[in-house]
Coordinates of C-alpha atoms in Angstrom, one line a residue:
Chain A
X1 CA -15.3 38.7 24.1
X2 CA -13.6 35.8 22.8
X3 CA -15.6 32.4 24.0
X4 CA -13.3 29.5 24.2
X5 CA -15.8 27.1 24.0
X6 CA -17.5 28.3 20.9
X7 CA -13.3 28.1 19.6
X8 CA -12.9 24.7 20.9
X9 CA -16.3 23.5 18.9
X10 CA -15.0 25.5 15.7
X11 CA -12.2 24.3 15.9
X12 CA -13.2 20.7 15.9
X13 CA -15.5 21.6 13.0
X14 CA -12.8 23.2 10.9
X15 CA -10.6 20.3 11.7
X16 CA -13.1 18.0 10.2
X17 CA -13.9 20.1 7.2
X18 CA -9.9 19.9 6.7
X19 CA -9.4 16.5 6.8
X20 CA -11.5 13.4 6.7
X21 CA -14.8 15.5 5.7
X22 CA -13.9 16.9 2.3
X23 CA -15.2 13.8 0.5
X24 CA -18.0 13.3 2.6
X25 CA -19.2 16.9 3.0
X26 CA -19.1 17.1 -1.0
X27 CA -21.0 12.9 -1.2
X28 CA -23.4 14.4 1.5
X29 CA -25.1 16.4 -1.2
X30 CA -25.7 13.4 -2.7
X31 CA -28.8 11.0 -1.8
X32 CA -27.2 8.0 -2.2
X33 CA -28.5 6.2 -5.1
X34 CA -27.8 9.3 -7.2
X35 CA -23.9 9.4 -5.8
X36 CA -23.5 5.5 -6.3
X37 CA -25.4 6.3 -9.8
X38 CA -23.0 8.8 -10.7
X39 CA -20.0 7.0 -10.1
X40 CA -21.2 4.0 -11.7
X41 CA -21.6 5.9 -14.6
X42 CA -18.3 7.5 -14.0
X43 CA -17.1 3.6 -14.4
X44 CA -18.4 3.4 -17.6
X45 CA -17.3 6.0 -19.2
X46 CA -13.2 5.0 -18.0
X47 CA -14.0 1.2 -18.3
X48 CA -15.3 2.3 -22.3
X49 CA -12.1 4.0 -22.9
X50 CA -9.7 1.7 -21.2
X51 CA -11.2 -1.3 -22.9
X52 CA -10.8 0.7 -26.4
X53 CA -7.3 1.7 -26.0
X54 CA -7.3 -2.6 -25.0
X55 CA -8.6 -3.2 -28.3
X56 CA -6.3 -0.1 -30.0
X57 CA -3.1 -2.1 -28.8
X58 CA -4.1 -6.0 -29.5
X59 CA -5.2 -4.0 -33.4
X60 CA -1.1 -2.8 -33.8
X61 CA -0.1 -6.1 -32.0
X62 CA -1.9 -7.7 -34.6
X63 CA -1.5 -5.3 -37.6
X64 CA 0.4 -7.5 -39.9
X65 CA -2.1 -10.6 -39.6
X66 CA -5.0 -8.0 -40.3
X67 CA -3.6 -6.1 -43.1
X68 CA -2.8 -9.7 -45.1
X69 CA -6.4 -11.2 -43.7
X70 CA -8.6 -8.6 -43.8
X71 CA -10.7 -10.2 -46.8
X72 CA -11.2 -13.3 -45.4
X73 CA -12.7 -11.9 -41.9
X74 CA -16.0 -12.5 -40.9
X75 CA -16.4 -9.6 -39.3
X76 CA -19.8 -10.4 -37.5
X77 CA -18.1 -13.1 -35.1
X78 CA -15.6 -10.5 -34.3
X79 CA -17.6 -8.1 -33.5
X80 CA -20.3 -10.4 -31.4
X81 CA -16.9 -11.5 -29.5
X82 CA -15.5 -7.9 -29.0
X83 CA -19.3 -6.9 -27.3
X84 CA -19.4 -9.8 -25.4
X85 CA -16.2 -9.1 -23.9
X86 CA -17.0 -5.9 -23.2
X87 CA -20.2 -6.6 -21.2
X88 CA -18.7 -8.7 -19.3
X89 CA -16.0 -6.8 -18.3
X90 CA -18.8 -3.9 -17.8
X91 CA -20.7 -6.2 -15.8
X92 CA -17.8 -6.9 -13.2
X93 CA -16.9 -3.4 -13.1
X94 CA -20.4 -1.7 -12.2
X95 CA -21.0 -4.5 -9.5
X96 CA -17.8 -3.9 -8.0
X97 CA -18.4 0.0 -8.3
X98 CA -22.1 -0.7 -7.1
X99 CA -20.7 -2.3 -4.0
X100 CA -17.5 -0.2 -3.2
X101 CA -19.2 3.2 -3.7
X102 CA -22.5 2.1 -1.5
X103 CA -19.9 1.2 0.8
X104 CA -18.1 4.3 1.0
X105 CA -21.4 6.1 1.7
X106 CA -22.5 4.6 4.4
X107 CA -19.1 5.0 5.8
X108 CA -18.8 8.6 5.3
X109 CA -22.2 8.9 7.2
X110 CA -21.0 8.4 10.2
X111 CA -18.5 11.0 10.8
X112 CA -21.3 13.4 8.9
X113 CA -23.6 12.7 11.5
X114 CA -21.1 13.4 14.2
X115 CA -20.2 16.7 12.2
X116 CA -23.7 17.6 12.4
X117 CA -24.5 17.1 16.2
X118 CA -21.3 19.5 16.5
X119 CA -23.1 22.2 14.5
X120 CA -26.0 21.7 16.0
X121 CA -24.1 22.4 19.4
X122 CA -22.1 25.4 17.7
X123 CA -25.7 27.1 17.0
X124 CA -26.7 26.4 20.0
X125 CA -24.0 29.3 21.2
X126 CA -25.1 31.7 18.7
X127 CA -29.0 30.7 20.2
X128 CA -27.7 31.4 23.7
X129 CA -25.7 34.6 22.7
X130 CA -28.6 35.8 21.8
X131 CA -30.9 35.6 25.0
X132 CA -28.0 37.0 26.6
X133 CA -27.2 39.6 24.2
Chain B
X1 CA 12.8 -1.2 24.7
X2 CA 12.8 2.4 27.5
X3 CA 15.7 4.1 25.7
X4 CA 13.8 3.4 22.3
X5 CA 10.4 5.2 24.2
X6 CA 12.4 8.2 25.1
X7 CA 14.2 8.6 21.9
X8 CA 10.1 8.0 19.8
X9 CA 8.9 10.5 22.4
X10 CA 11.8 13.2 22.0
X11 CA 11.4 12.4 17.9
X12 CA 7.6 13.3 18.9
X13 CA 8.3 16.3 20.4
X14 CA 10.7 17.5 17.4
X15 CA 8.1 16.6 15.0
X16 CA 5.7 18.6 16.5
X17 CA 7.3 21.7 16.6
X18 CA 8.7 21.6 13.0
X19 CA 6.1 19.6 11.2
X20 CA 6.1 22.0 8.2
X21 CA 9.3 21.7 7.7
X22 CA 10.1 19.0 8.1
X23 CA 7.6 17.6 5.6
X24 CA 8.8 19.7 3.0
X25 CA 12.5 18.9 3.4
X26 CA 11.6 15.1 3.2
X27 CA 9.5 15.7 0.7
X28 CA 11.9 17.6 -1.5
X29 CA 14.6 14.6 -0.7
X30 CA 12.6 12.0 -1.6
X31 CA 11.4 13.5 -4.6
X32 CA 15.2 14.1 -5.5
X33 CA 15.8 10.7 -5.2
X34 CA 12.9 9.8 -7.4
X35 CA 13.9 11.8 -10.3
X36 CA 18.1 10.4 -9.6
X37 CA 16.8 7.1 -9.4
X38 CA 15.0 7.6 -12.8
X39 CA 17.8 9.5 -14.5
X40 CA 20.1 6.9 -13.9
X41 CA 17.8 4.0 -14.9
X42 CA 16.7 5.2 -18.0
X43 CA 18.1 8.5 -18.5
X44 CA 18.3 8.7 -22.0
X45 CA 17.5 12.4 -22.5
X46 CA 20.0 14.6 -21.3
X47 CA 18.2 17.5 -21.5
X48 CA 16.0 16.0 -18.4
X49 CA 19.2 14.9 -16.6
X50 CA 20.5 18.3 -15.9
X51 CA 20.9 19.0 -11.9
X52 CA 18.6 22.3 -12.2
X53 CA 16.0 21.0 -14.0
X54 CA 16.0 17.7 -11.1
X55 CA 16.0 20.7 -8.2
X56 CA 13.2 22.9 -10.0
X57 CA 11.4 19.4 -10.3
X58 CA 11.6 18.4 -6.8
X59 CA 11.4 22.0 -5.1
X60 CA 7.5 21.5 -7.1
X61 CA 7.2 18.5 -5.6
X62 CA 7.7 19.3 -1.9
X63 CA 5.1 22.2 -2.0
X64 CA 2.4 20.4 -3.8
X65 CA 0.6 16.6 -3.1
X66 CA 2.4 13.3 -3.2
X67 CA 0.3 13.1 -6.3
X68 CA 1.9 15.8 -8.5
X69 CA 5.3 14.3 -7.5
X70 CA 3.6 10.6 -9.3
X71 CA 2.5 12.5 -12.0
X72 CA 5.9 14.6 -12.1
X73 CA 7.8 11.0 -12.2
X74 CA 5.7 9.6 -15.4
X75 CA 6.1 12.7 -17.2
X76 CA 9.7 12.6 -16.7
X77 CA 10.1 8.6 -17.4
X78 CA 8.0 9.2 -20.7
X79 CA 10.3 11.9 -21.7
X80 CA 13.2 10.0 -21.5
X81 CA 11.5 7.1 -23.6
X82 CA 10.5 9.5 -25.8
X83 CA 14.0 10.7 -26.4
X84 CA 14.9 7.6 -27.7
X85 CA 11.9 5.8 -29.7
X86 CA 8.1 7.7 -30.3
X87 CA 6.9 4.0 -30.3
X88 CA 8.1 3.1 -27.2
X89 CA 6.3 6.2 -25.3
X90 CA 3.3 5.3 -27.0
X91 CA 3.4 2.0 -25.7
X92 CA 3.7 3.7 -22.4
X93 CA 1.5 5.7 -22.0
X94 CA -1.5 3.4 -23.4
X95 CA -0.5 1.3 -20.7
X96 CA -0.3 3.6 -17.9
X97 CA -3.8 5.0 -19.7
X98 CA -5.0 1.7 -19.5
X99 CA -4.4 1.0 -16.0
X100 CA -5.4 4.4 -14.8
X101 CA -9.0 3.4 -15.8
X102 CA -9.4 0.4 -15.2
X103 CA -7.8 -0.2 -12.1
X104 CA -6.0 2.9 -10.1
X105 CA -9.0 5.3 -10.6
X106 CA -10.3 3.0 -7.8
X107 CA -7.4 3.3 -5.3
X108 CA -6.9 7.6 -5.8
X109 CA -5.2 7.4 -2.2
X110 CA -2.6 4.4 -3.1
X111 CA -1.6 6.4 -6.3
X112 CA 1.9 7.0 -4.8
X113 CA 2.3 2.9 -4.1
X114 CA 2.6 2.6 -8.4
X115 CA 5.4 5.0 -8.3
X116 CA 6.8 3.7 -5.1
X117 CA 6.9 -0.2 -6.6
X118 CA 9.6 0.3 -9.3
X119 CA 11.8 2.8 -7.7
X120 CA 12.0 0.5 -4.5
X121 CA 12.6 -2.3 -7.1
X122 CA 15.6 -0.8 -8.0
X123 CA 16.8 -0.2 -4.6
X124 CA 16.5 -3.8 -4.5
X125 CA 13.8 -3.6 -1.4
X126 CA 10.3 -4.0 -2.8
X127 CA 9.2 -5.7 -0.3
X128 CA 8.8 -3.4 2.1
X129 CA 6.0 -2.0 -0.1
X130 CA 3.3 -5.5 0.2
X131 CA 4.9 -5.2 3.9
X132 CA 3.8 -2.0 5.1
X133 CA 0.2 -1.8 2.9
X134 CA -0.9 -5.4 4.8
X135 CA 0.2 -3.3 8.0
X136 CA -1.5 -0.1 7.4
X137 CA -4.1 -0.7 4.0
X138 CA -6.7 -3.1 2.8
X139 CA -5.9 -5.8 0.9
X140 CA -7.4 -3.6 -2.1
X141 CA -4.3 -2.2 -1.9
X142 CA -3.1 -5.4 -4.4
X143 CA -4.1 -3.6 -7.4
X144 CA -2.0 -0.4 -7.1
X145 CA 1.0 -2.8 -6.2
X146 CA 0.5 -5.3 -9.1
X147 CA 0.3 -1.9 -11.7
X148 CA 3.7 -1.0 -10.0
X149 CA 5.2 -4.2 -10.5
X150 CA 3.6 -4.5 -14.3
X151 CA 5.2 -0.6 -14.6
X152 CA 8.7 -1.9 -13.3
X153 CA 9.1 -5.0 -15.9
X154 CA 7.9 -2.5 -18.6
X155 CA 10.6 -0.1 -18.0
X156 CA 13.2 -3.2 -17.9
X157 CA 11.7 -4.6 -21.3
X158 CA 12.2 -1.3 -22.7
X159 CA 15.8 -0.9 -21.8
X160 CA 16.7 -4.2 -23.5
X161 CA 14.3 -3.2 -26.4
X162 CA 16.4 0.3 -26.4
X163 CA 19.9 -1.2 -26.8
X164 CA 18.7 -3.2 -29.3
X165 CA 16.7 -0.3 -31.6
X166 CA 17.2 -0.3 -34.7
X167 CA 16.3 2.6 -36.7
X168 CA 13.0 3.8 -37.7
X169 CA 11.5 2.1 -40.7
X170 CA 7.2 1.4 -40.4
X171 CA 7.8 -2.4 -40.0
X172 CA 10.8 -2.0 -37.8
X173 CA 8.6 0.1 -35.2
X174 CA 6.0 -2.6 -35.3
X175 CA 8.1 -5.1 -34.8
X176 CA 9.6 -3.0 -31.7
X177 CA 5.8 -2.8 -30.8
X178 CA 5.5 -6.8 -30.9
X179 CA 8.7 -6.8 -28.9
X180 CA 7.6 -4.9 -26.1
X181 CA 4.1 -6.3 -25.6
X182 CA 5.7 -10.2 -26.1
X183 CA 7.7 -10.1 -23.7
X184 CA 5.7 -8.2 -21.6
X185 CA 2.9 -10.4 -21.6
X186 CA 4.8 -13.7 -21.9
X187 CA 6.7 -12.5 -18.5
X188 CA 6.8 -15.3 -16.1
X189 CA 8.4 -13.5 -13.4
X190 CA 6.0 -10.8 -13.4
X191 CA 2.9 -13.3 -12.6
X192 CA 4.8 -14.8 -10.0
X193 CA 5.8 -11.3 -8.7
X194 CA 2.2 -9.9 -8.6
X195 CA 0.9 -13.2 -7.6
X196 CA 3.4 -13.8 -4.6
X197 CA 3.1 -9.4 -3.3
X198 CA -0.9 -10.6 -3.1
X199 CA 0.0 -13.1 -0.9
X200 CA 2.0 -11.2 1.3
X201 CA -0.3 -8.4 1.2
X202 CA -3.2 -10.8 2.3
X203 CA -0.6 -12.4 5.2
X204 CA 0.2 -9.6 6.4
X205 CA -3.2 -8.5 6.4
X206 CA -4.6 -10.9 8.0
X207 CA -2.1 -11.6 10.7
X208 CA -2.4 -8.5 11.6
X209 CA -6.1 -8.6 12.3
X210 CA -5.7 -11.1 14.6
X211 CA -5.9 -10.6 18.6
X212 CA -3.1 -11.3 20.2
X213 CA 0.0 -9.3 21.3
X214 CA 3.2 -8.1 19.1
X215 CA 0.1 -9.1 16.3
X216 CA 1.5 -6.7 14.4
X217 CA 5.2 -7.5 14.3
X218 CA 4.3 -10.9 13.8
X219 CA 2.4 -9.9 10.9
X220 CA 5.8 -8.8 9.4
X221 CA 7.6 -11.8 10.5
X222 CA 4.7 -13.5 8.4
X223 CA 4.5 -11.7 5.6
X224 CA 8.5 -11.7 5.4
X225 CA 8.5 -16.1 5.4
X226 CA 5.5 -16.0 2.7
X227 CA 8.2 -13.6 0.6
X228 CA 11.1 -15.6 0.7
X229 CA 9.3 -18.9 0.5
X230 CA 7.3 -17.5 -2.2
X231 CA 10.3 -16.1 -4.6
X232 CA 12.6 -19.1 -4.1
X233 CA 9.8 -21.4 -5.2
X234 CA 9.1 -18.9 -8.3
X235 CA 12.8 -18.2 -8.6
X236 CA 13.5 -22.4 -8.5
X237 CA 10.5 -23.1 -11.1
X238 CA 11.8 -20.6 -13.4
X239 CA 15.6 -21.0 -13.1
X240 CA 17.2 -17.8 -12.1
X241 CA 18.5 -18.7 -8.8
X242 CA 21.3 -15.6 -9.2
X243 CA 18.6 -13.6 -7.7
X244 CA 18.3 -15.9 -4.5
X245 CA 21.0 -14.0 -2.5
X246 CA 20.0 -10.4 -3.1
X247 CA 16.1 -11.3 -2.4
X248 CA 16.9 -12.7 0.9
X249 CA 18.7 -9.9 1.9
X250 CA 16.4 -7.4 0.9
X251 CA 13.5 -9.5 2.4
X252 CA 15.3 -9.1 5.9
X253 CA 16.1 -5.8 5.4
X254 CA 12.5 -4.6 4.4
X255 CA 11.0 -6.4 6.9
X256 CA 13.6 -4.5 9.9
X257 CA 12.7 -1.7 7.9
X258 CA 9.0 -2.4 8.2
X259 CA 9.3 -2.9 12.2
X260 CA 11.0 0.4 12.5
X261 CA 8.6 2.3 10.8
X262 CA 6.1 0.1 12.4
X263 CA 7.1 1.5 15.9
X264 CA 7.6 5.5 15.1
X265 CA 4.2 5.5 12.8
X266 CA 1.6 5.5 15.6
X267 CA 3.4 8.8 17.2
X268 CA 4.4 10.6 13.8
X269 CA 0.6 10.0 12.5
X270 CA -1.4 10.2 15.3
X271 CA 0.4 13.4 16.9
X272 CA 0.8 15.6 14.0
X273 CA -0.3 19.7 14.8
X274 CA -3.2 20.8 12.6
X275 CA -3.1 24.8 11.6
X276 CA -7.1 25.9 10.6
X277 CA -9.0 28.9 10.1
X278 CA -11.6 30.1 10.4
X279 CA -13.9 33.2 10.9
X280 CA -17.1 34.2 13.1
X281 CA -18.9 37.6 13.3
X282 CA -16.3 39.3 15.0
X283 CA -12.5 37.7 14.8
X284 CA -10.6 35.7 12.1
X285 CA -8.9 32.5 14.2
X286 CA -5.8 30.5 13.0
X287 CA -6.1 28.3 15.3
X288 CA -3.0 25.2 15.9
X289 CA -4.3 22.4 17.0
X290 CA -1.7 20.1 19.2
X291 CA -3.0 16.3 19.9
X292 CA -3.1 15.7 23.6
X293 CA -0.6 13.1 24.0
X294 CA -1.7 10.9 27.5
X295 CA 1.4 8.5 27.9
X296 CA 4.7 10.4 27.7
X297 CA 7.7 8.2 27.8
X298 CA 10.0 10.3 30.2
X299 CA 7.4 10.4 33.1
X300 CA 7.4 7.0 33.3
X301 CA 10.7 7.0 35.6
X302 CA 8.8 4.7 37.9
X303 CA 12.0 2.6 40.3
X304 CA 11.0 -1.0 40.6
X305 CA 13.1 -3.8 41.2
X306 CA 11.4 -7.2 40.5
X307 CA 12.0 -7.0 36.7
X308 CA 9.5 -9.0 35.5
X309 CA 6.9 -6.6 37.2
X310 CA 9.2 -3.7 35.3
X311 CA 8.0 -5.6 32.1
X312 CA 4.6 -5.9 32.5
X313 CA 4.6 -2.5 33.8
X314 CA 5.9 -1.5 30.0
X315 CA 3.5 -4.2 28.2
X316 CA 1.1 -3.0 29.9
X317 CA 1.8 0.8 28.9
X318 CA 2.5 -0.1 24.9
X319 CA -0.6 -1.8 25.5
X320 CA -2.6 1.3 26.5
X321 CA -0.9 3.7 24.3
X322 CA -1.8 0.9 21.0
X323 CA -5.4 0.9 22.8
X324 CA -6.3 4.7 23.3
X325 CA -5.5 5.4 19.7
X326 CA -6.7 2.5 18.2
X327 CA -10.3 2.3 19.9
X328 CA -12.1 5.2 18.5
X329 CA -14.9 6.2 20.1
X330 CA -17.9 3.9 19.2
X331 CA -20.5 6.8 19.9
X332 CA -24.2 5.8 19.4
X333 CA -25.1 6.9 16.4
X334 CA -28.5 6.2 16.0
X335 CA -30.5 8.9 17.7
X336 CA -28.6 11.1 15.7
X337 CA -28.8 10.0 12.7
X338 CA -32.5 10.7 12.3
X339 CA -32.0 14.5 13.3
X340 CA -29.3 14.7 11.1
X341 CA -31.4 13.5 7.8
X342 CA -33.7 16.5 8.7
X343 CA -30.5 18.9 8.4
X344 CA -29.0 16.9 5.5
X345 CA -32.7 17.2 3.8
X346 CA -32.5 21.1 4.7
X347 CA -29.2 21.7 3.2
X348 CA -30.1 19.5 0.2
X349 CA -32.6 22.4 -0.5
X350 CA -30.6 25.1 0.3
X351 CA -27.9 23.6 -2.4
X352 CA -30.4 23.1 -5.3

């Protein structure tokens, strides 16, 4: 016997699953300081190679001036300037990613915990089923 | 304003029945005009150019994600540049490389608004684009925009630098290199163009936010005066006032644009059928899933004759139809959320 109301409740699930609860099905595996940790080290890694290809393209920009100067460099205050540069553009990056991903987890909790009191009521049909069964 | 509710609600009705369809065939027609737009801007490779390879290209796009068709349109632009100078393609795809992280691996959902930017540019109405994200977005939707806008004044730097290549000796190709990134960087009009879509974005934004009625066509009408006030005093301070006439008019015609798409989004977004599946103990379902719509336009054939009650009778409706889908339901969470850590613990275990 089909049950309509057991339907309805999957369906409502499935609907969920579909659409907005893909991403926050797959962060709810997460506890949240590991998924915010994990993305911020996902920001790292991009903000690493972005900033190198940064540096790849002001190199050829520059290429000329190097080739002819590259005695006379000191190449200790270019490299303290390059580092400094690059923590703080790290340091903008992981706050922001700090803050926008904390964000987005709290945010996804809410329609998990809605998901949740729907499963809860979709067992409660299979619990029932089986007093009357 | 009634013959414009019947015709939303018949459009409705049409939608509904051939959503999948329909997506596809717009889909496939504006990925067509995507790849026409780019052939004809900086179609250098004919190979590319050729009508069936356009078709097999946008057939793939209307099956697949909005982003394939992105990524489909940078392949395709970078093949064309690669036709005519190595260097140049280098150049752009560092630059797209560079922007992807730091900046639009933020934004995954706005990915099509990059694409979007320089094609609208050269339909000569980008600012619908600022227009519709202060409507619908966040105003972190800035960044994909001002990646679209760098994009657009790359690709017009490296027409000019393609007339003028020269063949390919090593210093040659840096100098091209030197070209491309001078002017590129030096590029008044592009700061003043990502400078004055943030402002819109923000107007628009903002405006919109705000409680009172028609807040959200007045939002346009906002964001429309900050654009044209904002590009004649850029296009005054930097003297190229031929541009006056053509921004005006593409202003006004985003921003009528903008209202109409305005008006039919709440139905075609709110109303679209959902297929699913799923599977129990005994039956496979495909179930559709068709929204319950509570305000249909043709019932509302109610006679009065003291028009100005006939108006606030249709205020009032717009009003409710704005209000039932915009209130979601604020559900009390709390209790819940306690019982639903124990089940998040248990499935936490299951998983590792």
């Amino acid at each position: 016997m089909l049950n309509n109301k057991k339907i309805r409740t999957m369906t409502k699930l499935a609907l969920y699953e579909q659409n907005d609860g893909k991403e926050d099905i797959k962060m709810g595996k997460y506890y949240r300081t590991d998924y915010v940790r994990l993305q911020g080290l996902k920001t790292v890694v991009n903000v690493t190679v972005g900033y190198i290809l940064i540096l790849i393209m002001i190199v050829m920009y520059k290429a000329e001036y190097i080739i002819s100067n590259l005695v006379t460099f000191d190449f200790v205050r270019i490299g303290q300037y390059v580092l400094g540069l690059y923590i703080m553009l790290m340091a903008v990056f992981i706050t922001g990613s700090i803050i926008g991903y904390s964000l987005k987890y709290d945010k996804s909790r809410k329609g998990l915990s809605k998901y949740y009191k729907t499963l809860k009521k979709l067992s409660s049909f299979y619990q029932e089923e089986k007093v009357k069964g | 304003m009634m013959t414009f509710l019947v015709l939303r609600a018949r459009l409705r009705n049409l939608y509904q029945k051939y959503e999948i369809y329909i997506n596809i065939v717009v889909k496939f027609f504006i990925a067509m005009g995507v790849f026409q737009i780019i052939n004809t801007v900086i179609g250098y490779d004919n190979r590319i150019k050729q009508l069936s390879i356009v078709l097999v290209l946008s057939l793939l796009s209307a099956f697949t994600p909005s982003a394939i068709l992105v990524l489909l349109a940078a392949l395709v632009a970078i093949g064309h540049v690669y036709f005519i100078s190595k260097i140049l393609s280098v150049i752009v795809i560092l630059i797209i490389l560079v922007m992807y992280c730091l900046f639009l691996r933020f934004t995954p959902r706005l990915g099509y608004v990059v694409l979007a930017v320089p094609i609208l540019y050269f339909l000569k109405v980008p600012y619908i684009i600022p227009l519709l994200l202060g409507l619908f977005a966040t105003p972190l939707a800035i960044v994909p925009t001002a990646c679209g806008i760098v994009l657009y004044y790359l690709f017009g730097i490296i027409r000019e630098a393609a007339s003028m290549q020269v063949n390919i000796s090593v210093e040659d190709t840096l100098q091209l290199y030197t070209y491309v990134i001078d002017s590129l960087a030096g590029n008044k009009q592009l700061v003043m163009a990502v400078i004055i879509f943030s402002i819109i974005i923000l107007v628009t934004y903002f405006v919109r936010r705000m409680k009172f009625d028609y807040a959200r066509e007045i939002a346009v009408a906002a964001g429309a005066l900050a654009c044209i006030l904002g590009f004649l005093i850029s296009d005054l301070r930097l003297d190229v006032s031929e541009q006056i006439g053509s921004m005006i008019l593409g202003t006004v015609i985003s921003a009528i644009l903008a209202v109409i798409i305005l008006f039919f989004r709440l139905t075609l977004d709110y109303t679209g059928v959902e297929h699913v599946q799923f599977e129990d103990e005994d039956y496979y379902y495909y179930v559709k899933a068709v929204p319950k719509i509570n305000v249909t336009a043709p019932q509302m054939d109610v006679k009065r004759f003291n028009t100005q009650k006939n108006a606030a009778l249709h205020q009032g409706l717009t009003g409710r139809i704005e209000n039932e889908v915009l209130t979601e339901e604020d559900e009390d969470y709390e209790e819940d959320y306690e019982e639903y850590k124990d089940y998040g613990m248990g499935n936490k275990d299951n998983v590792k």
